[in-house]
CSV table of C-alpha atoms and ligand atoms in Angstrom, one decimal:
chain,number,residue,atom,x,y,z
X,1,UNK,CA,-12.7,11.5,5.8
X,2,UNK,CA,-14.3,13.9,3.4
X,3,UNK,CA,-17.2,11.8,1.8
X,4,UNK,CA,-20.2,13.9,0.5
X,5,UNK,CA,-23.5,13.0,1.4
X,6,UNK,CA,-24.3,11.7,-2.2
X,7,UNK,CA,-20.7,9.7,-2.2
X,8,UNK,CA,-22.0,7.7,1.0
X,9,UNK,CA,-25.1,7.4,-0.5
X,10,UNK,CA,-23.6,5.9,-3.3
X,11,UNK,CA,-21.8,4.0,-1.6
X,12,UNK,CA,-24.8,2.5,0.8
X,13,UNK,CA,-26.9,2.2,-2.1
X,14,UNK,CA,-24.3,-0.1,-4.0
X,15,UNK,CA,-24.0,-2.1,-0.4
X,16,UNK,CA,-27.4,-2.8,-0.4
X,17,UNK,CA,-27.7,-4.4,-3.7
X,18,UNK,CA,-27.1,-8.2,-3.7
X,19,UNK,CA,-26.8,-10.5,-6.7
X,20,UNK,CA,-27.0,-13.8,-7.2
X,21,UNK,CA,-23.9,-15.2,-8.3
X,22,UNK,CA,-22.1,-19.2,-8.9
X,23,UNK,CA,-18.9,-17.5,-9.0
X,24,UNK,CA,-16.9,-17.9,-5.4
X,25,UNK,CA,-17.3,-15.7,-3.0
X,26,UNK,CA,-15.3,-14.8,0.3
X,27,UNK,CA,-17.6,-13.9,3.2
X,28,UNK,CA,-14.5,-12.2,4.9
X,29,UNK,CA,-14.3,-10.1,2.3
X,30,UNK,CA,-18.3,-9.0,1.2
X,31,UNK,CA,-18.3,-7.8,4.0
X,32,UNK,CA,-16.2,-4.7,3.7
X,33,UNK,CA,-16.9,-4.5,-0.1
X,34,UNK,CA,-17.6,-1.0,-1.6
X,35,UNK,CA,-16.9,0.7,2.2
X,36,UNK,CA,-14.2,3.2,2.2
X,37,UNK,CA,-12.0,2.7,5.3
X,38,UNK,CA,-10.3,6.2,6.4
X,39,UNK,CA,-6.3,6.9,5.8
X,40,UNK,CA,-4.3,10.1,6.7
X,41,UNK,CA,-6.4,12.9,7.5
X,42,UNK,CA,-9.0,12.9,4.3
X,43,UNK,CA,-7.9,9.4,2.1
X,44,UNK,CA,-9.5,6.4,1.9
X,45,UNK,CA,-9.0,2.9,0.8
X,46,UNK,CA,-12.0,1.0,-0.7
X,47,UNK,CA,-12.5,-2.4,-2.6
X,48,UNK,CA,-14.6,-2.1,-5.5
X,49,UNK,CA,-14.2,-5.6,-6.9
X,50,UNK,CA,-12.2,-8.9,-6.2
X,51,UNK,CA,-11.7,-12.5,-7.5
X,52,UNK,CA,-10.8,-15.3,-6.1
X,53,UNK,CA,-10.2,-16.7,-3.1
X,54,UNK,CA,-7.9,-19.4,-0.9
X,55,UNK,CA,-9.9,-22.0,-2.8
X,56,UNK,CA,-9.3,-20.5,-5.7
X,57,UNK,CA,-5.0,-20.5,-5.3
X,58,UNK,CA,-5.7,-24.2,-4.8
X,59,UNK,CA,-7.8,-25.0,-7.4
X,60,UNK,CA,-5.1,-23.2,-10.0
X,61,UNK,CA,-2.3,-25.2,-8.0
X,62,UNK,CA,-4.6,-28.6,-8.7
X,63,UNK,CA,-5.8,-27.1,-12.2
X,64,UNK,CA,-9.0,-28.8,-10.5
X,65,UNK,CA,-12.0,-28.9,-12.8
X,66,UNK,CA,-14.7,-28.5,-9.4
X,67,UNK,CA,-14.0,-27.3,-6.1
X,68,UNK,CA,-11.0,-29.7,-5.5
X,69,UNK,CA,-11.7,-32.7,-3.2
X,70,UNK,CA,-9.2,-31.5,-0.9
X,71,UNK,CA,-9.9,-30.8,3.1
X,72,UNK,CA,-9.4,-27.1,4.2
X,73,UNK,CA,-6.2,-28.4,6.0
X,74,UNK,CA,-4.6,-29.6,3.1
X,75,UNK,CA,-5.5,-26.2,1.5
X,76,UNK,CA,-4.1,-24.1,4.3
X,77,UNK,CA,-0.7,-26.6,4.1
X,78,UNK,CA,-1.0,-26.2,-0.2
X,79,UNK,CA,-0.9,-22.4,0.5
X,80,UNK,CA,1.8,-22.5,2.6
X,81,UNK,CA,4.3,-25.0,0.6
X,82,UNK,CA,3.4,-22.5,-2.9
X,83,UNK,CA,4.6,-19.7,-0.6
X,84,UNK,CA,7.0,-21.2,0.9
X,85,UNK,CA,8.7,-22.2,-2.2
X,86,UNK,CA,7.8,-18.9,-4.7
X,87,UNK,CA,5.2,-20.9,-6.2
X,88,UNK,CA,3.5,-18.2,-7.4
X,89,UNK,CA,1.4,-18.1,-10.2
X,90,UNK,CA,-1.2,-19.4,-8.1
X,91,UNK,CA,-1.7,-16.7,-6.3
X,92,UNK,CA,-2.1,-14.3,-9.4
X,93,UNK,CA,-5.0,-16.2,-10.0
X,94,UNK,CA,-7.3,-13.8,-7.2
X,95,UNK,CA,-7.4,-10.3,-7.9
X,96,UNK,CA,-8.2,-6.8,-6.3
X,97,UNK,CA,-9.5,-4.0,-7.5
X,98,UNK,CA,-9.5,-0.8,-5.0
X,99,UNK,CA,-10.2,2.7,-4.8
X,100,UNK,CA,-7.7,4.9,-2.8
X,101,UNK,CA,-7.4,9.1,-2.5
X,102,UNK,CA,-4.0,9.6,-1.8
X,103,UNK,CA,-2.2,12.6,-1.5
X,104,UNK,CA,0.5,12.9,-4.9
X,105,UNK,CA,3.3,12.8,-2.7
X,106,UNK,CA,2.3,8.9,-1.5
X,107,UNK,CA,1.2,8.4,-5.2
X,108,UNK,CA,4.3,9.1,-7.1
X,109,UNK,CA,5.8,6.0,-4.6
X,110,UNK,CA,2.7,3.7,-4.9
X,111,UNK,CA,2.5,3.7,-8.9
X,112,UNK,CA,6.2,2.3,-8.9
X,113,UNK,CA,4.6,-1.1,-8.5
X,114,UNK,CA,4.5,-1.5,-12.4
X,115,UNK,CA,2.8,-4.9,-12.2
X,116,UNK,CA,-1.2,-3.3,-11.7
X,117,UNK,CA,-3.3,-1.6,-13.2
X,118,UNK,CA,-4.5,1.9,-12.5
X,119,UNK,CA,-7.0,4.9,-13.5
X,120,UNK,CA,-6.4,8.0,-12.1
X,121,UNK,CA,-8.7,11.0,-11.5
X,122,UNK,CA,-8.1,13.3,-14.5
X,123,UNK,CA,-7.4,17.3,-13.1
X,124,UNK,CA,-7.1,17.9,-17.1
X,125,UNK,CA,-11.2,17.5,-16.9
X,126,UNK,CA,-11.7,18.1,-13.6
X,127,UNK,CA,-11.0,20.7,-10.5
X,128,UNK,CA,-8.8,19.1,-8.0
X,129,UNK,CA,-10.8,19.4,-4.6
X,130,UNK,CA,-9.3,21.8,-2.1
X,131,UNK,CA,-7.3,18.9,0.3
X,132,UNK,CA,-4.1,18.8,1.4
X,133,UNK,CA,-2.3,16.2,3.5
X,134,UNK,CA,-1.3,18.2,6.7
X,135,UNK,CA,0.3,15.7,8.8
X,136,UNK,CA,-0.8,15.0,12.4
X,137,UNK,CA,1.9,16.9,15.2
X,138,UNK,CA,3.0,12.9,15.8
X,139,UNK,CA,3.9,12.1,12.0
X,140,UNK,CA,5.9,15.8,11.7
X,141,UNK,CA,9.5,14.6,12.7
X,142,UNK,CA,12.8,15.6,11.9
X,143,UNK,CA,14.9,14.6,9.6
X,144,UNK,CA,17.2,11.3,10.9
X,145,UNK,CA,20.2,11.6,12.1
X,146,UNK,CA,21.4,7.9,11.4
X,147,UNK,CA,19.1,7.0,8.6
X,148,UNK,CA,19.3,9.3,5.1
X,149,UNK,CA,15.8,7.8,4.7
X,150,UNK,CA,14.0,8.1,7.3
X,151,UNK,CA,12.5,10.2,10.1
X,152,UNK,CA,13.7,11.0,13.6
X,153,UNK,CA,12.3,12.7,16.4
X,154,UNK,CA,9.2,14.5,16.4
X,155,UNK,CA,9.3,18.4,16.5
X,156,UNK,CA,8.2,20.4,18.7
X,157,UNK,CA,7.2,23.7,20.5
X,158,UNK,CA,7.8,26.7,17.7
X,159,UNK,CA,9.6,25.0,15.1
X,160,UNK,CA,6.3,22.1,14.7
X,161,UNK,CA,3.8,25.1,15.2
X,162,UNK,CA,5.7,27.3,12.5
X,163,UNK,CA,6.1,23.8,9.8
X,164,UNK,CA,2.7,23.1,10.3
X,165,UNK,CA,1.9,26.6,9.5
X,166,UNK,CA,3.9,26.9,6.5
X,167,UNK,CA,2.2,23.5,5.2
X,168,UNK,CA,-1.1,25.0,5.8
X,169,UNK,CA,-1.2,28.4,4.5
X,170,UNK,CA,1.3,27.3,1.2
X,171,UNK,CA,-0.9,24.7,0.2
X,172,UNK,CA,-3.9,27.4,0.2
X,173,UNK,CA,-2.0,29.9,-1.4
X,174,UNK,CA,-1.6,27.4,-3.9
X,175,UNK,CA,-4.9,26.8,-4.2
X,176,UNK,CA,-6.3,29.7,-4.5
X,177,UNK,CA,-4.1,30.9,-7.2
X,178,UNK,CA,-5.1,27.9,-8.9
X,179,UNK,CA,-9.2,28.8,-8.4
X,180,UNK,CA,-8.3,31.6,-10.0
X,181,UNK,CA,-6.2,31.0,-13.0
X,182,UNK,CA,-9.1,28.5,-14.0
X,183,UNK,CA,-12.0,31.2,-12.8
X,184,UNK,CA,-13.8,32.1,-16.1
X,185,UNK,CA,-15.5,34.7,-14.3
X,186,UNK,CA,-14.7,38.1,-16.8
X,187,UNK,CA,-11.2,36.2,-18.0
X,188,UNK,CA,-10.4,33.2,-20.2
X,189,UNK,CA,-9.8,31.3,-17.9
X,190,UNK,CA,-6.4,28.7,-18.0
X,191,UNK,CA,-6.2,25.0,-19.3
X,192,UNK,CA,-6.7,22.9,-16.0
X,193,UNK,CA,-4.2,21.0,-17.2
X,194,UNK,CA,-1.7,23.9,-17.1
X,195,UNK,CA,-3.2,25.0,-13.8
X,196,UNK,CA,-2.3,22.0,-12.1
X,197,UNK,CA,1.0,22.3,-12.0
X,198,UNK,CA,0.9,25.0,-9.3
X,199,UNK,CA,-0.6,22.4,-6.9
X,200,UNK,CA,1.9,21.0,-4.2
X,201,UNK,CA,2.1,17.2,-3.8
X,202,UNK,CA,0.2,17.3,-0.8
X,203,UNK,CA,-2.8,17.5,-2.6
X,204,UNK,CA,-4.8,14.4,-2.9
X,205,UNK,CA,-5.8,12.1,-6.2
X,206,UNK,CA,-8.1,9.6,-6.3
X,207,UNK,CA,-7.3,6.2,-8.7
X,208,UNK,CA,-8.9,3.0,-9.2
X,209,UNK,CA,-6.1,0.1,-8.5
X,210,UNK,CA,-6.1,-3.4,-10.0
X,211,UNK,CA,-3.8,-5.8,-8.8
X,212,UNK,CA,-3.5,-9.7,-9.0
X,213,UNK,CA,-3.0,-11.3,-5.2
X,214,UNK,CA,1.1,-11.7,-5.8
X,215,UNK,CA,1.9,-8.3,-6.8
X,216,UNK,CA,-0.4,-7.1,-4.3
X,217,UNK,CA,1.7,-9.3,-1.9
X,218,UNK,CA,4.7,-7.7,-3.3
X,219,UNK,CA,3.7,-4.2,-3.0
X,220,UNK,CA,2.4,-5.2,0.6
X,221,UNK,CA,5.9,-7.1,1.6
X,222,UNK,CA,7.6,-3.7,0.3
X,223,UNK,CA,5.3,-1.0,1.6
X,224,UNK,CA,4.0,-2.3,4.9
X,225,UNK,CA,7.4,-3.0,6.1
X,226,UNK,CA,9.1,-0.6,8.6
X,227,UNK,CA,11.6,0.9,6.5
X,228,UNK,CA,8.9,2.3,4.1
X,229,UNK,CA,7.3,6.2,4.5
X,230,UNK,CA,4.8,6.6,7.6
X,231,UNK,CA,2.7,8.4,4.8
X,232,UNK,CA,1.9,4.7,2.2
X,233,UNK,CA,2.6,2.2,4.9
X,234,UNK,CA,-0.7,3.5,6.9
X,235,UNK,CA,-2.4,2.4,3.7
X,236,UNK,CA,-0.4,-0.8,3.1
X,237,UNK,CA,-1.8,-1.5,6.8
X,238,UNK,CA,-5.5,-0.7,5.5
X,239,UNK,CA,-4.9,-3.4,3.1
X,240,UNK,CA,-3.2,-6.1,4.9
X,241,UNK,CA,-6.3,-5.8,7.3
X,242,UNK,CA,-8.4,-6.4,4.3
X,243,UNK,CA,-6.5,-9.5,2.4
X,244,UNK,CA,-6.0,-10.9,5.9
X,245,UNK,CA,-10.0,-11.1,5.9
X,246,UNK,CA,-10.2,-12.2,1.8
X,247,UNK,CA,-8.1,-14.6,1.7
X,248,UNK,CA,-6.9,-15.8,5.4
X,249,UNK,CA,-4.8,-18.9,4.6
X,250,UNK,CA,-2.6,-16.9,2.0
X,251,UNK,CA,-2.4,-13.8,4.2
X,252,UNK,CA,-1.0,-15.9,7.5
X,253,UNK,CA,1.4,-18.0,5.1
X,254,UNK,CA,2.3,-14.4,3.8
X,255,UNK,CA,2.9,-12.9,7.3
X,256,UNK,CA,5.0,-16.2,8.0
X,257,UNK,CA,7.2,-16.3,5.2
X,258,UNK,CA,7.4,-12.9,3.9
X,259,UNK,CA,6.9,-10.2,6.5
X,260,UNK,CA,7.7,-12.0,9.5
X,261,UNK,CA,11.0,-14.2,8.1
X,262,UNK,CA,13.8,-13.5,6.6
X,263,UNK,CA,16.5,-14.3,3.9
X,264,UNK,CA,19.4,-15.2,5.0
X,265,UNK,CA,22.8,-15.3,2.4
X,266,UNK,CA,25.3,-18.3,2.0
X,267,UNK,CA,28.1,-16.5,4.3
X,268,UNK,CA,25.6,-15.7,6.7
X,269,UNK,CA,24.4,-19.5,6.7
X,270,UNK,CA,27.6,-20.6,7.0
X,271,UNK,CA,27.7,-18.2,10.1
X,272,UNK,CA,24.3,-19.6,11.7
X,273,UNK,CA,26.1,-23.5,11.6
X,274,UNK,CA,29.5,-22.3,13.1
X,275,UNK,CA,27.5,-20.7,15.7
X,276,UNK,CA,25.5,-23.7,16.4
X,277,UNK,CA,28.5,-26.0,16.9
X,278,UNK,CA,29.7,-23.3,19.5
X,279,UNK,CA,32.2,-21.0,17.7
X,280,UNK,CA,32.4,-17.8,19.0
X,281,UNK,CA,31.5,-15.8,15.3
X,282,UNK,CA,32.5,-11.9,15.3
X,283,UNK,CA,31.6,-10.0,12.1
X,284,UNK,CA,35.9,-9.6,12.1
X,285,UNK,CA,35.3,-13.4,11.2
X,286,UNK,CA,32.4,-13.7,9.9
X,287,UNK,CA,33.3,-12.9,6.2
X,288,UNK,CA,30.6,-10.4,6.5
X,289,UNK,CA,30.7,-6.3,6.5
X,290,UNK,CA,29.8,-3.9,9.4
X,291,UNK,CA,26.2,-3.6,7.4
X,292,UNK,CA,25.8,-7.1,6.6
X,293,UNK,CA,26.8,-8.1,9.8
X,294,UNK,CA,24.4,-5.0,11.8
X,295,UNK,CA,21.2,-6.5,9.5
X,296,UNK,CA,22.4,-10.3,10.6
X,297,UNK,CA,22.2,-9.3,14.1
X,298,UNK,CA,19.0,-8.0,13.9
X,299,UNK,CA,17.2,-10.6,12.5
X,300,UNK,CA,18.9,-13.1,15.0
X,301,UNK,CA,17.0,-10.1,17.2
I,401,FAD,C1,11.9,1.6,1.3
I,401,FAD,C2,11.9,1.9,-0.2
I,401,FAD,C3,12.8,2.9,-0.6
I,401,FAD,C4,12.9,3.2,-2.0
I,401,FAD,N1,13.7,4.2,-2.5
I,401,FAD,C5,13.7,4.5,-3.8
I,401,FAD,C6,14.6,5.5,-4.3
I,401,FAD,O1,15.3,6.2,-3.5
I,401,FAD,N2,14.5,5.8,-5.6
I,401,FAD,C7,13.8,5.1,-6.5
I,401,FAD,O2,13.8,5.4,-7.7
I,401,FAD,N3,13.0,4.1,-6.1
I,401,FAD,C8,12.9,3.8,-4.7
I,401,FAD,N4,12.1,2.8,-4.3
I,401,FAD,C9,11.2,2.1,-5.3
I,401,FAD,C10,11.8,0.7,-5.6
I,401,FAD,O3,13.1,0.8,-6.2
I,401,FAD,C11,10.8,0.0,-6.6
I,401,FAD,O4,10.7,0.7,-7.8
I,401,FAD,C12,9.4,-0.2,-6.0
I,401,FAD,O5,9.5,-0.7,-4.7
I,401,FAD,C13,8.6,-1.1,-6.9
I,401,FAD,O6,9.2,-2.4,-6.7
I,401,FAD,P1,9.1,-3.5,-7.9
I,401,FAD,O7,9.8,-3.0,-9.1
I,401,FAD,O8,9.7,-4.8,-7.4
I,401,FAD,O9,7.5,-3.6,-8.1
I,401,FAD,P2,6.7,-3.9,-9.4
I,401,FAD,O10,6.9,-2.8,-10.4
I,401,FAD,O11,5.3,-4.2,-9.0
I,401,FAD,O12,7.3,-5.2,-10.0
I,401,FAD,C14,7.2,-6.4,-9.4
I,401,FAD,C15,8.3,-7.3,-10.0
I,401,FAD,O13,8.0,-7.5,-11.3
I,401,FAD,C16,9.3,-7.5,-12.1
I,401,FAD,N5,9.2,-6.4,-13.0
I,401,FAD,C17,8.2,-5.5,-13.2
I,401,FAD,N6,8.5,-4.7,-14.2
I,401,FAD,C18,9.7,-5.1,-14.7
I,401,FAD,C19,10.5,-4.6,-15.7
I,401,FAD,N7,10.2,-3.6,-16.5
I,401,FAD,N8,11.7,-5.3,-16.0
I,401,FAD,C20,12.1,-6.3,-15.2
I,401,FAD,N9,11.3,-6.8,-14.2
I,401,FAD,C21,10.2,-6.2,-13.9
I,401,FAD,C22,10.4,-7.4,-11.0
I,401,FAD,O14,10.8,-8.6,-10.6
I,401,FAD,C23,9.7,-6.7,-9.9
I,401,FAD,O15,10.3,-7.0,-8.6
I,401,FAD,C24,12.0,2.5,-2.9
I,401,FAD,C25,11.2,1.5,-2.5
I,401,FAD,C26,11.1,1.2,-1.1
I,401,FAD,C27,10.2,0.1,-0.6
């Protein structure tokens, strides 16, 4: 991960400060605040800030005036019935604010999720940096064969040596056609906001991220799932490791619930009770189609 010497200094300097504070604090999370935790091959994921934490979802839930009077079970079974039951406006009550380099490509999926806040590194005022995501040999596959939107094998031999190649030397090209377009060095010199535009999306931006603890769930539920890119779940798995750590009870209710359960339509409840009383259910009599039926199956596993 590309950090300068003065960036980690920065960052070491700003870990080393403490402040006394009667606002909450989570321990779990302190402890990774300000570090940059390495994604893709020069990105990063760092928390700047955060409020809040599994006290705090209870204390909105309560509208408590102190701490709440409540014993940590009850808060871990409070968490988990709001969950459970899409109470959730407690959970906007924690927030998160994050720094991430990401290249454009992930970018342009990631600021989708309307519902934060974000600052992005300005190439109008300042020069890009020369990095490009170049994906490792295991994350260059080909394109599926069963799945429009996805990946399938890995390539290899000539074919992964000659993409590779063409990813490497492009995004240079690029770049240094785009040195010297801005070069004022015995010419003008062009706009760097014109400039920009001959940049491929594999170049990496930088933004700061601000996201309340739903959304964030959200954006996690969506992003960290399977069926999302390789390329912004690796980051969505950076976070979860980090929310798991700020706010424990919420993050096991949300694996529970959300990533690890599943919704399940009338027709296909009606399906679940005829097979428990023994009826032999094909998706011909299901009510279901071949899809429906295909994802039913797989969540039954
Ligand atoms: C696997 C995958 C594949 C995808 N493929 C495509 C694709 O091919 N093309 C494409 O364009 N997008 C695609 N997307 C993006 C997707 O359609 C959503 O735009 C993205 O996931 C953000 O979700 P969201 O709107 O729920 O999130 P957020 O913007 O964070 O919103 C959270 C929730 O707030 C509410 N909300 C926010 N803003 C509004 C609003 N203006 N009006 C009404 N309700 C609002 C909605 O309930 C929403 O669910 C894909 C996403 C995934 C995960």
């Amino acid at each position: 991960m590309p950090l300068s010497s003065e960036q980690q200094a920065e960052i070491a300097a700003q870990r080393s400060e403490t402040h006394t504070t009667m606002r909450a604090t989570a321990p779990g999370m302190e402890k990774h605040l300000y570090t940059a935790y390495p994604v893709l091959d020069h990105g990063f994921v760092r928390v700047v800030d955060y409020m809040g934490d599994d006290e705090a979802i209870c204390q909105a839930a309560r509208v408590s005036y102190g701490r709440g009077t409540k014993s940590v079970q009850n808060d871990e079974g409070l968490i988990r019935y709001l969950m459970r039951h899409w109470h959730s406006t407690p959970f906007e009550m924690c927030e998160i604010k994050l720094h991430v380099k990401l290249p454009v490509f992930v970018a342009r999926q990631w600021i989708r999720h309307r519902t934060a806040n974000v600052n992005e590194y300005s190439a109008r005022y300042s020069i890009l940096d020369r990095e490009f995501y170049i994906p490792a040999p295991d994350a260059l596959n080909a394109q599926s064969v069963i799945n429009n939107q996805g990946r399938g094998e890995v390539l290899e031999g000539e074919e992964a040596q000659r993409v590779l190649k063409y990813l490497t030397e492009d995004a240079m090209r690029a770049y240094d056609h785009y040195e010297e377009m801005i070069s004022q060095d015995g010419q003008q010199g062009l706009a760097r906001e014109l400039a920009r535009m001959n940049l491929p999306a594999n170049i990496y931006t930088q933004w700061y991220w601000k996201v309340d603890l739903h959304n964030l769930l959200h954006f996690l539920r969506l992003r960290a799932d399977a069926h999302a890119q390789y390329e912004i779940r690796v980051y969505a798995d950076e976070i979860c490791k980090l929310v798991a750590d700020w706010v424990p009870f919420a993050f096991k209710a949300f694996e529970d619930y959300r990533m690890g359960g599943a919704t399940l339509s009338a027709g296909a409840l009606d399906v679940v009770r005829r097979m428990l009383k023994g009826e032999e259910v094909t998706q011909e009599n299901s009510g279901m189609s071949k899809g429906e039926w295909r994802e039913f199956q797989g969540i039954l596993g």
